Amino acid sequence: MIAVFITLKEQIEDAFFNDLIGIPNERKGIGPPFKMLIYVQMSLYMAPLLFSIVIKTTQRWVKTEAERKEAANFKLQSELQHLHYQLQPHFFFNSLNNIYALVDISPDQAKTSIHSLSKLMRYMLYETNVELIPLSKEIDFMIKYIELMKLRLSDKTIVNYNFPSEETGIKIAPLLFISLIENAFKHGVSATKKSSITIEMICKNNTVYFKIENDNFPKNTDDKSGSGIGLQNLEKRLQLLYANKYKFKTSLKNERLSVLLEIETV
């Protein structure tokens, strides 16, 4: 349509306006070639049209990209929420197994364990439904859990742990380390052999280094307590929350299992 109107414009100017403005006959038809005029006029008209198309296309792309990111974020939050809800009954199930072992051996300790477990579950239910939590709260939760697990251990098992005692200012996704501690107590303790568990956390430049070493007493195939759901849950959450910002290594040497988790929190 632009090309048609430009052509009509040039034709009308040549036919009528040259006479009206008094152009001599000998100068009529002298000037730039008709095709050049068309090209110049087309450029003048097409420039704002193309500019408008670019703006509209950019707006649509920005809107589509925003909707895509919103959908991806919703999917991420849904999956994280699912993993979080999956972890709670898993943690509760393992804790009840440990308390069950105390009922006949030491009823008083079993009562103490139930009271401690209620505090831990209160923390899991009401304080961890957030994206990030102060590392100090997570440390306090882990220490309470370790002390709960120690109640059922015999003198043959030694548990040592070391956590930062001062406020680090670091915030981290909740319940990332508890599965590793559970795993250490599940597979690192024997009823008949001496064993030891060492847990250490160090914070440097907004990076958290968490290491656990324990003796390795693999569960037999008939033992259903070691389903492995906790570690699977941990790896999925790390991939979703800290992609390319974490290192997770395990090694077995001289019947000692070593697990190192390194997380960049910024």
PDB file of N, CA, C and O in Angstrom, residues 6 47 60 68 76 92 96 101 125 135 145 161-162 165 168 179 187 209 244:
ATOM      1  N   ILE A   6       2.844   5.978  -2.876  1.00  0.00           N
ATOM      2  CA  ILE A   6       4.002   6.779  -3.298  1.00  0.00           C
ATOM      3  C   ILE A   6       4.000   6.957  -4.814  1.00  0.00           C
ATOM      4  O   ILE A   6       4.265   8.038  -5.347  1.00  0.00           O
ATOM      5  N   ALA A  47      10.989   3.318   7.297  1.00  0.00           N
ATOM      6  CA  ALA A  47      11.817   3.409   8.500  1.00  0.00           C
ATOM      7  C   ALA A  47      10.971   3.392   9.781  1.00  0.00           C
ATOM      8  O   ALA A  47      11.195   2.550  10.668  1.00  0.00           O
ATOM      9  N   ARG A  60       6.773  -8.303  22.617  1.00  0.00           N
ATOM     10  CA  ARG A  60       6.226  -9.668  22.664  1.00  0.00           C
ATOM     11  C   ARG A  60       7.261 -10.651  23.190  1.00  0.00           C
ATOM     12  O   ARG A  60       6.939 -11.553  23.961  1.00  0.00           O
ATOM     13  N   ARG A  68       7.772 -17.351  30.462  1.00  0.00           N
ATOM     14  CA  ARG A  68       8.550 -18.595  30.526  1.00  0.00           C
ATOM     15  C   ARG A  68       9.302 -18.703  31.850  1.00  0.00           C
ATOM     16  O   ARG A  68       9.319 -19.767  32.486  1.00  0.00           O
ATOM     17  N   LEU A  76       9.898 -24.922  39.591  1.00  0.00           N
ATOM     18  CA  LEU A  76      10.982 -25.123  40.548  1.00  0.00           C
ATOM     19  C   LEU A  76      10.452 -25.123  41.972  1.00  0.00           C
ATOM     20  O   LEU A  76      10.771 -26.008  42.769  1.00  0.00           O
ATOM     21  N   PHE A  92      11.037 -38.273  60.086  1.00  0.00           N
ATOM     22  CA  PHE A  92      10.228 -38.736  61.211  1.00  0.00           C
ATOM     23  C   PHE A  92      10.287 -40.254  61.340  1.00  0.00           C
ATOM     24  O   PHE A  92      10.391 -40.801  62.447  1.00  0.00           O
ATOM     25  N   LEU A  96      11.743 -42.278  64.578  1.00  0.00           N
ATOM     26  CA  LEU A  96      10.912 -43.217  65.333  1.00  0.00           C
ATOM     27  C   LEU A  96      11.582 -44.578  65.461  1.00  0.00           C
ATOM     28  O   LEU A  96      11.473 -45.249  66.503  1.00  0.00           O
ATOM     29  N   ALA A 101      14.068 -48.388  69.372  1.00  0.00           N
ATOM     30  CA  ALA A 101      15.157 -49.210  69.903  1.00  0.00           C
ATOM     31  C   ALA A 101      15.433 -48.909  71.373  1.00  0.00           C
ATOM     32  O   ALA A 101      16.033 -49.728  72.082  1.00  0.00           O
ATOM     33  N   LEU A 125       8.407 -28.243  60.662  1.00  0.00           N
ATOM     34  CA  LEU A 125       7.073 -27.912  60.176  1.00  0.00           C
ATOM     35  C   LEU A 125       6.836 -26.413  60.058  1.00  0.00           C
ATOM     36  O   LEU A 125       6.176 -25.949  59.120  1.00  0.00           O
ATOM     37  N   LEU A 135      22.039 -19.836  58.753  1.00  0.00           N
ATOM     38  CA  LEU A 135      22.807 -21.061  58.973  1.00  0.00           C
ATOM     39  C   LEU A 135      22.869 -21.416  60.455  1.00  0.00           C
ATOM     40  O   LEU A 135      22.911 -22.595  60.821  1.00  0.00           O
ATOM     41  N   TYR A 145      19.686 -32.802  66.808  1.00  0.00           N
ATOM     42  CA  TYR A 145      19.465 -34.131  66.217  1.00  0.00           C
ATOM     43  C   TYR A 145      20.602 -35.085  66.588  1.00  0.00           C
ATOM     44  O   TYR A 145      20.361 -36.255  66.923  1.00  0.00           O
ATOM     45  N   TYR A 161      31.700 -33.675  66.915  1.00  0.00           N
ATOM     46  CA  TYR A 161      31.216 -32.709  65.929  1.00  0.00           C
ATOM     47  C   TYR A 161      31.748 -31.317  66.259  1.00  0.00           C
ATOM     48  O   TYR A 161      32.006 -30.984  67.417  1.00  0.00           O
ATOM     49  N   ASN A 162      31.895 -30.540  65.219  1.00  0.00           N
ATOM     50  CA  ASN A 162      32.413 -29.179  65.359  1.00  0.00           C
ATOM     51  C   ASN A 162      31.700 -28.267  64.359  1.00  0.00           C
ATOM     52  O   ASN A 162      31.800 -28.469  63.144  1.00  0.00           O
ATOM     53  N   SER A 165      30.683 -21.520  65.999  1.00  0.00           N
ATOM     54  CA  SER A 165      29.992 -21.079  67.219  1.00  0.00           C
ATOM     55  C   SER A 165      29.510 -19.641  67.116  1.00  0.00           C
ATOM     56  O   SER A 165      28.605 -19.230  67.849  1.00  0.00           O
ATOM     57  N   THR A 168      27.531 -16.398  61.459  1.00  0.00           N
ATOM     58  CA  THR A 168      28.259 -16.243  60.195  1.00  0.00           C
ATOM     59  C   THR A 168      27.597 -15.249  59.242  1.00  0.00           C
ATOM     60  O   THR A 168      28.226 -14.762  58.307  1.00  0.00           O
ATOM     61  N   SER A 179      20.277 -35.104  55.959  1.00  0.00           N
ATOM     62  CA  SER A 179      20.289 -36.433  55.337  1.00  0.00           C
ATOM     63  C   SER A 179      21.674 -37.080  55.451  1.00  0.00           C
ATOM     64  O   SER A 179      21.784 -38.299  55.621  1.00  0.00           O
ATOM     65  N   HIS A 187      24.539 -45.939  58.783  1.00  0.00           N
ATOM     66  CA  HIS A 187      25.515 -46.882  58.226  1.00  0.00           C
ATOM     67  C   HIS A 187      26.870 -46.863  58.936  1.00  0.00           C
ATOM     68  O   HIS A 187      27.751 -47.649  58.587  1.00  0.00           O
ATOM     69  N   TYR A 209      31.638 -25.464  54.012  1.00  0.00           N
ATOM     70  CA  TYR A 209      32.288 -26.763  53.821  1.00  0.00           C
ATOM     71  C   TYR A 209      31.785 -27.694  54.918  1.00  0.00           C
ATOM     72  O   TYR A 209      31.964 -27.425  56.103  1.00  0.00           O
ATOM     73  N   ASN A 244      25.796 -25.598  39.642  1.00  0.00           N
ATOM     74  CA  ASN A 244      27.140 -25.078  39.374  1.00  0.00           C
ATOM     75  C   ASN A 244      27.731 -24.314  40.553  1.00  0.00           C
ATOM     76  O   ASN A 244      28.755 -23.634  40.395  1.00  0.00           O
TER      77      ASN A 244
END
